[in-house]
Coordinates of C-alpha atoms in Angstrom, one line a residue:
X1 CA 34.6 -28.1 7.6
X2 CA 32.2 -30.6 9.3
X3 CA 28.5 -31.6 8.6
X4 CA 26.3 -30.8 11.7
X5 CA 22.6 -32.1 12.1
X6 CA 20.5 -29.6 13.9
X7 CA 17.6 -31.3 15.3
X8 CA 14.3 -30.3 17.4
X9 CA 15.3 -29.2 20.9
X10 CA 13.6 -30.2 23.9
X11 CA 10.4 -28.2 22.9
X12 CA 8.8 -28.8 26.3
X13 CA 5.6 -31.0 27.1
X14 CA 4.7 -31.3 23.2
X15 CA 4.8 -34.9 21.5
X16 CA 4.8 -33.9 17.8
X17 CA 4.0 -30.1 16.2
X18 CA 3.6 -28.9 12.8
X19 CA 6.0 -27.4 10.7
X20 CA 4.1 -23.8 9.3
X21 CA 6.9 -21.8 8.1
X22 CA 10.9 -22.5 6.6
X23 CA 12.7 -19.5 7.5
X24 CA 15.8 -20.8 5.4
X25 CA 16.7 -22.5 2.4
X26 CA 19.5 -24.7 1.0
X27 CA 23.0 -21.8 0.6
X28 CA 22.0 -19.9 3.1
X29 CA 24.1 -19.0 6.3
X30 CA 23.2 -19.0 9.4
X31 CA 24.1 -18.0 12.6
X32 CA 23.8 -19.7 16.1
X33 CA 20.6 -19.2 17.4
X34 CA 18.9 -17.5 14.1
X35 CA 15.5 -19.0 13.3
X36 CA 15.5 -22.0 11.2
X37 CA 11.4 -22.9 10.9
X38 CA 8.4 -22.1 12.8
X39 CA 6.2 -25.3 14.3
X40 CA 3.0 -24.9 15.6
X41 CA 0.9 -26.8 18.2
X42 CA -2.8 -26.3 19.3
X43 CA -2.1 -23.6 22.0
X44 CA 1.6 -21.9 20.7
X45 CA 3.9 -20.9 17.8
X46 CA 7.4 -21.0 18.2
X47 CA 10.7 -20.7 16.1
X48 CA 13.0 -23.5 16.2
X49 CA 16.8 -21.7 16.3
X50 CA 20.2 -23.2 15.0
X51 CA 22.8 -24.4 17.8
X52 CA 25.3 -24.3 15.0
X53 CA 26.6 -21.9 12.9
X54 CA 27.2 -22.4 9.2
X55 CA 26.0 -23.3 5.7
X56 CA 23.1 -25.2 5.2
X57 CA 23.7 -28.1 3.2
X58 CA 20.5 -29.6 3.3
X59 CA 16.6 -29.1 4.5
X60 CA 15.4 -32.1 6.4
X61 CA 11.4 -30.8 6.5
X62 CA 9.2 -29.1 5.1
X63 CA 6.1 -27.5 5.6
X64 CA 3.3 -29.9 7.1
X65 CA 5.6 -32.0 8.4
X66 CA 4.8 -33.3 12.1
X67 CA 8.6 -32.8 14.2
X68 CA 9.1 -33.5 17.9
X69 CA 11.9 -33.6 19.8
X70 CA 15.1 -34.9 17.9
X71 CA 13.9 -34.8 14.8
X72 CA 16.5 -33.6 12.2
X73 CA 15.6 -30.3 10.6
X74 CA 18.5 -29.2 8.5
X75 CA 22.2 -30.4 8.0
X76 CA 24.4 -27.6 7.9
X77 CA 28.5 -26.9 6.8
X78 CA 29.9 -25.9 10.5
X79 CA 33.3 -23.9 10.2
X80 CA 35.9 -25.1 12.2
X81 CA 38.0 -28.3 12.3
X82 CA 35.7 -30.0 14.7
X83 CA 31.8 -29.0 15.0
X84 CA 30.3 -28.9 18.3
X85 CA 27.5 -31.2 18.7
X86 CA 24.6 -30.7 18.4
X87 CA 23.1 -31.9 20.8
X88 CA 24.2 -29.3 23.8
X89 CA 23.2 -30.3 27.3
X90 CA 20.9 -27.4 28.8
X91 CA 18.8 -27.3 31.8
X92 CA 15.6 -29.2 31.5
X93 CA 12.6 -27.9 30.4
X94 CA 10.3 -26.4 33.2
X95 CA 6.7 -27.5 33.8
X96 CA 5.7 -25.6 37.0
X97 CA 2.6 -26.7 39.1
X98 CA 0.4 -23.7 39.0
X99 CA -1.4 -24.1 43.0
X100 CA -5.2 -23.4 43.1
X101 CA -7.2 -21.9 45.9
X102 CA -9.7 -24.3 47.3
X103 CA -13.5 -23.3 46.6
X104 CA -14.4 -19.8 48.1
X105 CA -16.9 -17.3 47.6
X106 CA -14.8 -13.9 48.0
X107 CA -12.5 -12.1 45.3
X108 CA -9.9 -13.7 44.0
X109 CA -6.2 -12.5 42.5
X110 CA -4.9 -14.7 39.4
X111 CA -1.2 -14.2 38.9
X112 CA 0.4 -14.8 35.8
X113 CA 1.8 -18.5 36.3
X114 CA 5.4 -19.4 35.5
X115 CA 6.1 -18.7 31.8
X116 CA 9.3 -19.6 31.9
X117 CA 12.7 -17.5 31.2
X118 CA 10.9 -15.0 29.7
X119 CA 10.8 -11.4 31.1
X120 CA 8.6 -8.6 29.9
X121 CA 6.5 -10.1 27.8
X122 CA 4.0 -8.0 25.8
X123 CA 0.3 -8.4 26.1
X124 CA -0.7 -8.3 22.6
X125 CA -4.3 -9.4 23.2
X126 CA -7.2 -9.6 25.5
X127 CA -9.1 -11.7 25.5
X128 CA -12.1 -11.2 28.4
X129 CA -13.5 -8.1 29.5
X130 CA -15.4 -7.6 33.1
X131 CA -18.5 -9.0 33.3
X132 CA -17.2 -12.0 31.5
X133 CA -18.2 -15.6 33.2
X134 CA -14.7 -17.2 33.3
X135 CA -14.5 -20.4 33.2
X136 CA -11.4 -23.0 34.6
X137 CA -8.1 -22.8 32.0
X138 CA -10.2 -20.4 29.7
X139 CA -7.6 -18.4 27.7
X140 CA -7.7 -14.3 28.9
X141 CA -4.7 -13.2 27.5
X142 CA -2.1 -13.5 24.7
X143 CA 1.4 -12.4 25.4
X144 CA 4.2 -12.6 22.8
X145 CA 7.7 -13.1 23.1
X146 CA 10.4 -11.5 20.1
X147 CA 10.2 -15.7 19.2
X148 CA 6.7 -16.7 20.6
X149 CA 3.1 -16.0 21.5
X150 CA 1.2 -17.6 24.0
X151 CA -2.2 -17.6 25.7
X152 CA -2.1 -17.3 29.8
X153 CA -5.2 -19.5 31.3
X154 CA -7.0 -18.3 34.3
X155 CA -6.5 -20.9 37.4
X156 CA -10.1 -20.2 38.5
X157 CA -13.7 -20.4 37.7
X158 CA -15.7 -16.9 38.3
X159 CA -17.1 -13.8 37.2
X160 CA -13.9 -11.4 36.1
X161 CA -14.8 -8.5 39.0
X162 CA -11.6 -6.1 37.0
X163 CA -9.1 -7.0 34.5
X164 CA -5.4 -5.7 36.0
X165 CA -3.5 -5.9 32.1
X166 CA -4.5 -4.0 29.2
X167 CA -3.0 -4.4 25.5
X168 CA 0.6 -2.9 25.1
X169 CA 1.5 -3.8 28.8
X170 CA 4.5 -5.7 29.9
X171 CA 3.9 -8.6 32.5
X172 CA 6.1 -11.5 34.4
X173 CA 5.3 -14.3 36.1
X174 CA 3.7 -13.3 39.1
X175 CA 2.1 -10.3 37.9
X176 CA -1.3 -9.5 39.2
X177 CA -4.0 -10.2 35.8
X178 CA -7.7 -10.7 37.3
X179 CA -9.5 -10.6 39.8
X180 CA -12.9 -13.0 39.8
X181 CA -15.4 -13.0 42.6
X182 CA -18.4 -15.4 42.7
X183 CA -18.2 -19.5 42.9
X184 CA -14.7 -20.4 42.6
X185 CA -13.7 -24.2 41.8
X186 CA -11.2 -26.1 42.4
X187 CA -9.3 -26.8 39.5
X188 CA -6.2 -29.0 38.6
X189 CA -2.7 -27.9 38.4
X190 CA -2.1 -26.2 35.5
X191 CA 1.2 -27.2 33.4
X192 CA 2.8 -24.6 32.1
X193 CA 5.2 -26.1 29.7
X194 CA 8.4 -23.6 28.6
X195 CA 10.1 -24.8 25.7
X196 CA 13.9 -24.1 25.9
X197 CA 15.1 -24.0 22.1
X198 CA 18.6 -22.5 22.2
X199 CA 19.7 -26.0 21.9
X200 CA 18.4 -29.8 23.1
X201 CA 17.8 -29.9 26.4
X202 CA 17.5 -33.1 28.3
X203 CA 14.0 -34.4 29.6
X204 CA 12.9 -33.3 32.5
X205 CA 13.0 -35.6 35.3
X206 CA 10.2 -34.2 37.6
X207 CA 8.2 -30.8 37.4
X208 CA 10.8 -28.9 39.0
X209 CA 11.1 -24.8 37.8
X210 CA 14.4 -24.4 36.3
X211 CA 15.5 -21.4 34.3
X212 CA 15.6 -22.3 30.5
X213 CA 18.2 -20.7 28.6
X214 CA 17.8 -16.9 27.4
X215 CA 17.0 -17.7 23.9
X216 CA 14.2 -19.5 24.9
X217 CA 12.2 -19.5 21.8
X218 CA 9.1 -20.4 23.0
X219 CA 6.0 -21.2 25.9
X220 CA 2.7 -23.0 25.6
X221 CA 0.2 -22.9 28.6
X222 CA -3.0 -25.8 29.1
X223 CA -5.5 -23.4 27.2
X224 CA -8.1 -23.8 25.3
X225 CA -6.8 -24.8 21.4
X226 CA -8.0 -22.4 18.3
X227 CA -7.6 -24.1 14.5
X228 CA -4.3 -22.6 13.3
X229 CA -5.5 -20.9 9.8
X230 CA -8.6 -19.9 11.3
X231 CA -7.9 -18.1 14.7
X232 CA -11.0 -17.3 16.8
X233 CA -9.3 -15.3 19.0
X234 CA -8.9 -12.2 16.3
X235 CA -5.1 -12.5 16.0
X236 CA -3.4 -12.3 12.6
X237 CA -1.9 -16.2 11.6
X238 CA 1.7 -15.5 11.9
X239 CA 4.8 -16.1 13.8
X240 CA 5.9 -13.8 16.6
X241 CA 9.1 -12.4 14.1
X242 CA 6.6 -11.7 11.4
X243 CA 4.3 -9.8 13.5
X244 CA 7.3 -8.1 14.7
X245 CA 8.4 -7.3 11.6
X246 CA 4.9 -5.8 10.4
X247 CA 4.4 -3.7 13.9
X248 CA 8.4 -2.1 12.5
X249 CA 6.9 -1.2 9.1
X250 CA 3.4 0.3 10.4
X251 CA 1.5 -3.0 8.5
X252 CA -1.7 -4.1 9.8
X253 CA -1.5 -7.5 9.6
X254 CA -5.1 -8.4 10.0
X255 CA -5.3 -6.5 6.3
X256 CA -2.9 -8.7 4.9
X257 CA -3.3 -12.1 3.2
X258 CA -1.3 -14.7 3.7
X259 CA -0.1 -16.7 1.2
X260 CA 1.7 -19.7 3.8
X261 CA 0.6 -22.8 4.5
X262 CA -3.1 -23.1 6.3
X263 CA -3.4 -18.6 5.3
X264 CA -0.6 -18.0 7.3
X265 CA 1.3 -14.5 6.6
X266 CA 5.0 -14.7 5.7
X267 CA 7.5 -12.1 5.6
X268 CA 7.1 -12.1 2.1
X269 CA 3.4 -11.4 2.6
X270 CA 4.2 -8.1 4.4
X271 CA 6.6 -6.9 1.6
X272 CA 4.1 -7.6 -0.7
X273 CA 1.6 -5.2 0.8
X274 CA 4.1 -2.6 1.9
X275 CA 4.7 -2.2 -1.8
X276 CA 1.0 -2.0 -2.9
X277 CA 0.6 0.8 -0.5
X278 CA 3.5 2.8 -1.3
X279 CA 2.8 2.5 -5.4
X280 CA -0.9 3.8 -4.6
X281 CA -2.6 0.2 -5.8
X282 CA -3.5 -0.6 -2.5
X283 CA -5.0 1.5 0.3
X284 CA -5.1 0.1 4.0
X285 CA -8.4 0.3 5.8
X286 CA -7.3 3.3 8.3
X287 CA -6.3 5.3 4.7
X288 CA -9.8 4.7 3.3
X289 CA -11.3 5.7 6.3
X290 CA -9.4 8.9 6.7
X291 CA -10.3 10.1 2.2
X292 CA -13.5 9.6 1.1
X293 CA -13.7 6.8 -1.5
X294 CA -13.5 7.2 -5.3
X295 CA -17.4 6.3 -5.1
X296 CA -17.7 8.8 -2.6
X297 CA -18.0 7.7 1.0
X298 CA -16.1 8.9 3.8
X299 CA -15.3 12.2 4.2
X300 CA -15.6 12.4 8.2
X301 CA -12.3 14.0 8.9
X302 CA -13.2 17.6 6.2
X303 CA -16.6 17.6 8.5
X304 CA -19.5 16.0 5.4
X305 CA -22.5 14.1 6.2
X306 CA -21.7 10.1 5.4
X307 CA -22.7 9.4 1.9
X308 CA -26.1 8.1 1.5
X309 CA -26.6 4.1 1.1
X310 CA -29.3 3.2 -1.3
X311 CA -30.9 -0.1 -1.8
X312 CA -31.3 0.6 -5.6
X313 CA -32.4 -2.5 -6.6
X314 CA -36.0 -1.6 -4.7
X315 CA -36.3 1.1 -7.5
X316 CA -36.1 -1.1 -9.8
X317 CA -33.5 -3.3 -12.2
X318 CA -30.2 -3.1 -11.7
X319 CA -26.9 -4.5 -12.3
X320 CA -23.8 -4.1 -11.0
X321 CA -20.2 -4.1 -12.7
X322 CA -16.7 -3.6 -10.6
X323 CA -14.5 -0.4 -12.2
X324 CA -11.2 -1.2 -13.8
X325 CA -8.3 -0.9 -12.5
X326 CA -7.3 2.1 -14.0
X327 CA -10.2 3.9 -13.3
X328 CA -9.9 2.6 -10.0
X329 CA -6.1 4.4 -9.4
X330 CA -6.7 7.3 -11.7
X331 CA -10.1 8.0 -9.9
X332 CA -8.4 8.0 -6.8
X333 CA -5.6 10.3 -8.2
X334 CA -8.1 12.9 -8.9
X335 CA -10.3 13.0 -6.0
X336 CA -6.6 13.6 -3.8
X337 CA -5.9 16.2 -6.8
X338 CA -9.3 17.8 -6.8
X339 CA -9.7 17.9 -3.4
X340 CA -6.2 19.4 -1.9
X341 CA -5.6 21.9 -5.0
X342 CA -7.2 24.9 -5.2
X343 CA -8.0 25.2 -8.3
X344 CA -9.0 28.3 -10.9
X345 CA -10.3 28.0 -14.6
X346 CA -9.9 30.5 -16.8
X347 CA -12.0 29.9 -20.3
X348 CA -11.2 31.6 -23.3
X349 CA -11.2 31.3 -27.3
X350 CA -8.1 31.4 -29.8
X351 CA -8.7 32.4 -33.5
X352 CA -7.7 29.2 -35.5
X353 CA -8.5 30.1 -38.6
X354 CA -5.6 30.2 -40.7
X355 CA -3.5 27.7 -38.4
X356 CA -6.4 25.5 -39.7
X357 CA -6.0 25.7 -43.4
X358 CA -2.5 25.6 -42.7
X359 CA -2.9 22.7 -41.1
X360 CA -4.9 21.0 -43.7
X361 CA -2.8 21.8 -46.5
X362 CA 0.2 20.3 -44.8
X363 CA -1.6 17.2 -44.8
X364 CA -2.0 17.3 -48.2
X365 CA 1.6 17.6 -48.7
X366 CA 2.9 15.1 -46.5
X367 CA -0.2 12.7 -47.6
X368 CA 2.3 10.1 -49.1
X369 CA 4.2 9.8 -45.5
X370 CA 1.3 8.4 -43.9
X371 CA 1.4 10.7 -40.6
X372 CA -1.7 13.0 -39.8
X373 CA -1.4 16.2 -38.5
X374 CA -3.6 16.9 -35.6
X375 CA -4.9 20.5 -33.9
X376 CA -3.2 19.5 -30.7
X377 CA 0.2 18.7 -32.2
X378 CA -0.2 22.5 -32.8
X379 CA -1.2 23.0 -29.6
X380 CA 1.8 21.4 -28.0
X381 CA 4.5 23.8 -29.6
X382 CA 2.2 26.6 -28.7
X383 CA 2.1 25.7 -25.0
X384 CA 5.9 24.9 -24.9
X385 CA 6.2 28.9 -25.8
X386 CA 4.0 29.9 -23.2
X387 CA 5.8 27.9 -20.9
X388 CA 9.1 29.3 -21.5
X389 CA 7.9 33.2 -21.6
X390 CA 5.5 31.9 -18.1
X391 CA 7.9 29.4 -16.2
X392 CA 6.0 29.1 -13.2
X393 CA 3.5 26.9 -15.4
X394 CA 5.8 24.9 -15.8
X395 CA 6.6 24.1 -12.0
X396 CA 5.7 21.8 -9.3
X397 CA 5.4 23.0 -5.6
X398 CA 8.1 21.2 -3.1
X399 CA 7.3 22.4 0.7
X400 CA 7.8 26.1 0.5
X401 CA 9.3 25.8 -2.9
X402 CA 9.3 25.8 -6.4
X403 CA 10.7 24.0 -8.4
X404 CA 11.0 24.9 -11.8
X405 CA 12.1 22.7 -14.4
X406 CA 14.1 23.0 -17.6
X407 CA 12.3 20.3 -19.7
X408 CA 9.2 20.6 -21.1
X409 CA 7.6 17.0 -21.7
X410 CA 3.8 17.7 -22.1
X411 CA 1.3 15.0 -21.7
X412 CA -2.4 14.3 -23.2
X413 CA -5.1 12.8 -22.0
X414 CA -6.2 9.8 -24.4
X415 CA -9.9 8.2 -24.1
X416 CA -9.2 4.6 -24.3
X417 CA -11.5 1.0 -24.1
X418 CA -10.3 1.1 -20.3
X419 CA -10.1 4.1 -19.1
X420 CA -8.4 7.8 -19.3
X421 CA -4.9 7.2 -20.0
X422 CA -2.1 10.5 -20.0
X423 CA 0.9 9.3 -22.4
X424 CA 3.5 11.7 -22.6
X425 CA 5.5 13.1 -25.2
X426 CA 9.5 14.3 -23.8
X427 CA 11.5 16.9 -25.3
X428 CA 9.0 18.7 -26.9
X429 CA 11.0 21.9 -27.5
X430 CA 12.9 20.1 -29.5
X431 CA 10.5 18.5 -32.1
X432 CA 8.6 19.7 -34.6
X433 CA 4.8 19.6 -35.1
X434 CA 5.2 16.3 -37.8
X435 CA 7.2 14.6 -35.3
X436 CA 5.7 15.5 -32.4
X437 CA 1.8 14.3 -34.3
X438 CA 3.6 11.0 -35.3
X439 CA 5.0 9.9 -31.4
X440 CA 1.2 11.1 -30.4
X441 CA -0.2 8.8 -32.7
X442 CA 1.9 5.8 -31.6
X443 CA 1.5 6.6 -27.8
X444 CA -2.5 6.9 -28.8
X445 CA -2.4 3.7 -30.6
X446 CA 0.0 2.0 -27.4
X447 CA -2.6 3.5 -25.0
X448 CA -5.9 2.3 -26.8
X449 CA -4.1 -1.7 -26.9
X450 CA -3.4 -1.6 -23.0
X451 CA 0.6 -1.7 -23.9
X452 CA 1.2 1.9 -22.5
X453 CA 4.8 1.2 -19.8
X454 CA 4.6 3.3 -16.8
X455 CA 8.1 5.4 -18.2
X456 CA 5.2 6.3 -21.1
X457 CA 3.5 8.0 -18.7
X458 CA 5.4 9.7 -16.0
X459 CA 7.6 13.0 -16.0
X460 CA 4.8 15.7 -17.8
X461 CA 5.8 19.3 -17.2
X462 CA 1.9 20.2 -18.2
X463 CA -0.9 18.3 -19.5
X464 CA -3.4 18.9 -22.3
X465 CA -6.8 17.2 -22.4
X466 CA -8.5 17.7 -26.0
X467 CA -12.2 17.0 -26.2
X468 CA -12.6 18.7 -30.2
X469 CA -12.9 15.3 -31.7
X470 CA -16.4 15.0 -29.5
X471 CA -18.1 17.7 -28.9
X472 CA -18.6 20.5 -25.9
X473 CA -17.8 24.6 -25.4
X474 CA -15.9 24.8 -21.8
X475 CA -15.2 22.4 -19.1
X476 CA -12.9 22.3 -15.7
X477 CA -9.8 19.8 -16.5
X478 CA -8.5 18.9 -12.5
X479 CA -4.9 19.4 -12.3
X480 CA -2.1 16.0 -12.6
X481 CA -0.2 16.6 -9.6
X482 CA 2.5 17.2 -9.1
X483 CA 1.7 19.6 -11.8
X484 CA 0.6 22.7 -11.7
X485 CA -1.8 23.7 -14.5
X486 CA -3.3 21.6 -17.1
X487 CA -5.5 23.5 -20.3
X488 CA -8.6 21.9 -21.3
X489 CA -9.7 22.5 -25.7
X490 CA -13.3 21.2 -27.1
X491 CA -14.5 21.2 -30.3
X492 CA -13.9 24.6 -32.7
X493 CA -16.5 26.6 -33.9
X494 CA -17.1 29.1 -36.9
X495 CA -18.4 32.2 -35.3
X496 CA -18.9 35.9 -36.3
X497 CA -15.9 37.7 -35.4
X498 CA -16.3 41.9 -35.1
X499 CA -13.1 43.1 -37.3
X500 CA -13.5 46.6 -36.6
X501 CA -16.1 47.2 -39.2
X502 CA -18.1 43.8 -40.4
X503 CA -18.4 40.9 -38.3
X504 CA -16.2 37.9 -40.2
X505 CA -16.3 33.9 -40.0
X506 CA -14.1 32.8 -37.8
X507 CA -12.9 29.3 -36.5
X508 CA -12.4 29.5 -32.4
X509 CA -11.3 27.2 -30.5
X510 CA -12.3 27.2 -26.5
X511 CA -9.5 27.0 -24.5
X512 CA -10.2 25.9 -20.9
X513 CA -6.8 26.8 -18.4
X514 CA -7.0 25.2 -14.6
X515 CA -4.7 26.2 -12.4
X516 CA -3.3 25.7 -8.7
X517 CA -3.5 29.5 -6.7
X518 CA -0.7 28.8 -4.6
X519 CA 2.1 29.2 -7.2
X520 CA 0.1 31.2 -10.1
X521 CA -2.3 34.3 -9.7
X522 CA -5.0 35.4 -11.4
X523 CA -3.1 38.0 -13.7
X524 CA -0.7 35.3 -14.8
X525 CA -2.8 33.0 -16.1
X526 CA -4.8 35.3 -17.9
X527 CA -1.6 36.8 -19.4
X528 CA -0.6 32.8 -20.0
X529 CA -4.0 32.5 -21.8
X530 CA -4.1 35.2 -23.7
X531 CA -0.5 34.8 -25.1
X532 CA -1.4 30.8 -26.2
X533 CA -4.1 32.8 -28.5
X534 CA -1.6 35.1 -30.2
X535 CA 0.0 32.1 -31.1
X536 CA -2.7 30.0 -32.2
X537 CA -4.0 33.4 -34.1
X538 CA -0.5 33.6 -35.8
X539 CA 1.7 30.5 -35.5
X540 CA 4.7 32.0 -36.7
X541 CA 5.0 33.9 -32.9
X542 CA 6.4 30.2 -32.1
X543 CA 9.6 31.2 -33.9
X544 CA 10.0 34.4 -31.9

């Protein structure tokens, strides 16, 4: 094994660049040619490549730092008894002299001017449109490279008469770009520098074209400069592989913010947004566009008016508070839910009379053990039956099928300081009502404290959402998805009941039963709701 210094290449007709991105660290391997850092001048990125495979040993820079040509970037392990050097000769970088018309009056082609070994570059930016007074070395395009970007200058003053390129096209030098008509000065040659970066080159001698090496890593043309960090030109702050890697995963870079050095985007930047879009906490621009907001704009693509902007304040005081941010993802949850479900309730009452006193007198009993005995824990094991005798409640739509599941894990809505929370309780077949009213009280108690984990609240079968403890007769729950039914309960009454002969006082409880139309009918959920009454009427049907 060997040490081997890789150092800047020839990087063409630059004097000193900044270093904006490490694309390695200290263990890593590397392979010839991979991408070691990413410098940055006034008119180009480009990524500096290893000419020796290995370890790396040791980082030589870091980011800020001003490199130029020979300057040590890294020292890596090289296998082999003998490393090669690192210093390989290469053809000398080429700095072709652009020739310019002489002052005429008629239209005027502009070609694409010698970019160096690079074919098929990708326009990935325009930057003119016709009309546009052009001016000598003004920028009109931005090509990109799979290891740099670039701007290509026009060689002529004029007005731009019809613009040949468009974004998404491929072009190579001599490619037709513009054509200007009006005044046309003379202008200097234009450099165009190509930096050859497989490996140091030697100094070029005179501007001579000579082909650079195919992994050519990057081109700069005599444009105007844009700050790097705060890019006029509407492009995203990042190197060519970066973009590259965010066109692969669909990101739109210009959403994302860079946590690098001057704002620029890193590859972990992209990662980080990929996964804040896929968990739902994040929503790209073209995804709020196409579902109206949980405060209710959008809405173009179902056919509605836009929602109406009001300048409240005019009407008088106001003030204004941002929602949290589970009232932010839940609200968003049930707009999707309430929107692409549709949804039937079915309201009726179940006689809870004696399931009442029985209820009260077991607290009695079990006063000592310190665990309460609420209606819903009731209401639980009464909705597990129904679920077994009516399965299809207890489903969840996949394509064209069903799938019904053999678990029944039945979750609650709980009113907490920051929002409606939906713990869940698992197994519930297989607990009984003073177990099942002690886990509900801890999940409560977890929810209302903000220490509810995400396992707490994931895999319900059916949901429950109790408003007896406030008030109300019916309501319309909106279904969880991916379930598909959810019963709503308010606060119990004492009514007169007709027995047949006198009317009698008796304690009803509302029930309130959405459901989703494609996978349960009418019938079924009146059947479903009328059986959760038996129960409720007579607990003991739970045993059957």
């Amino acid at each position: 094994m060997a040490l081997v210094e890789v150092q800047v290449p020839d990087i063409g007709d630059f004097d000193e660049v900044t270093v904006i991105e490490l694309m390695v660290k200290v263990g890593d391997t590397v392979k010839a040619e991979q991408s070691l850092i990413t410098v940055e001048s006034d008119k180009a990125s480009m990524e500096i490549p290893s000419s020796t495979a290995g370890v790396v040993k040791e980082m030589r820079v870091a980011l800020g730092d001003k490199v130029k040509q020979g300057s040590i970037v890294l020292v890596v392990e090289a296998a082999g008894a003998a490393a090669a050097p690192a210093a390989t000769p290469a053809a000398p970088a080429a700095v072709a002299q652009v020739a310019v018309a002489p002052v005429a009056a008629g239209p005027v082609e502009v070609h694409v001017p010698d970019i160096g070994d690079f074919k098929d570059v990708v326009v990935i930016e325009v930057m003119v449109k016709p009309g546009d007074n052009i001016k000598v070395e003004q920028s009109l395009i931005t090509v990109e490279s799979d290891k740099a970007s670039m701007e290509i200058p026009s060689s002529h003053a004029g007005v731009l008469k019809e613009l040949k390129v468009k974004v998404g096209d491929k072009v190579n030098i001599g490619d037709l770009l513009a054509v200007l008509e009006g005044a046309v000065s003379a202008a200097a040659p234009i450099a165009v520098a190509t930096a050859a970066v497989a490996g140091p080159v030697a100094a070029a001698s005179a501007p001579v074209a000579v082909p650079t090496p195919v992994a050519a890593a990057a081109a700069a043309v005599a444009a105007p400069a844009h700050t790097p960090g705060a890019s006029t030109l509407g492009l995203p702050h990042a190197s060519p592989s970066v973009r590259k890697f965010a066109r692969e995963l669909g990101v739109p870079l210009e959403e994302v913010k860079g946590s690098g050095l001057k704002g620029r985007i890193t590859d972990s930047d992209v990662q980080a947004f990929t996964k804040a879009i896929m968990s739902g906490a994040a929503q790209t621009k073209a995804q709020a566009a196409k579902a109206p907001a949980a405060s209710g704009g959008g809405g173009s693509e179902l056919g509605l008016i836009p929602w109406p902007k009001v300048d409240f304040a005019k009407f008088g005081p106001i003030e204004r508070k941002e929602m949290g941010r589970i009232k932010k993802i839940s609200g968003a949850n049930l707009l999707r839910n309430a929107i692409m479900i549709p949804a039937i309730t079915n309201h009726d009452d179940a006689d809870i009379t004696d399931l009442e006193a029985f209820r009260v007198s077991t607290n009695k009993e079990n006063e000592k053990s310190g665990v309460k005995v609420t209606m819903l824990a009731f209401l639980i094991k009464a909705c597990v039956a129904a679920l077994k005798k009516y399965p299809e409640f207890n489903s969840s739509l996949d394509g064209d099928a069903l799938v019904y599941k053999n678990y029944w894990h039945i979750g609650f809505a709980a009113d907490t300081p920051n929002g409606l929370m939906v713990p869940v309780i698992r197994d519930c077949d297989k607990k009984g009502v003073l177990q099942i009213s002690q886990e509900m009280g801890e999940l409560a108690k977890k929810a209302r404290d903000g220490k509810l984990g995400p396992a707490e609240m994931s895999g319900a079968t059916f949901t429950i959402s109790s408003l007896g403890g406030i008030g109300g007769k019916y309501f319309t729950p909106i279904i969880n998805a991916p379930e598909v039914a959810i019963l709503g309960v308010c606060k119990s009454t004492m009514e007169p009941v007709w027995d047949g002969k006198t009317f009698q006082p008796r304690l009803m409880l509302p029930l309130s039963l959405t459901w989703d139309h494609r996978v349960i009918d009418g019938a079924a959920a009146a059947r479903f709701n009328a059986f959760l009454g038996q129960i409720l009427s007579d607990f003991r049907r739970v045993l059957l």
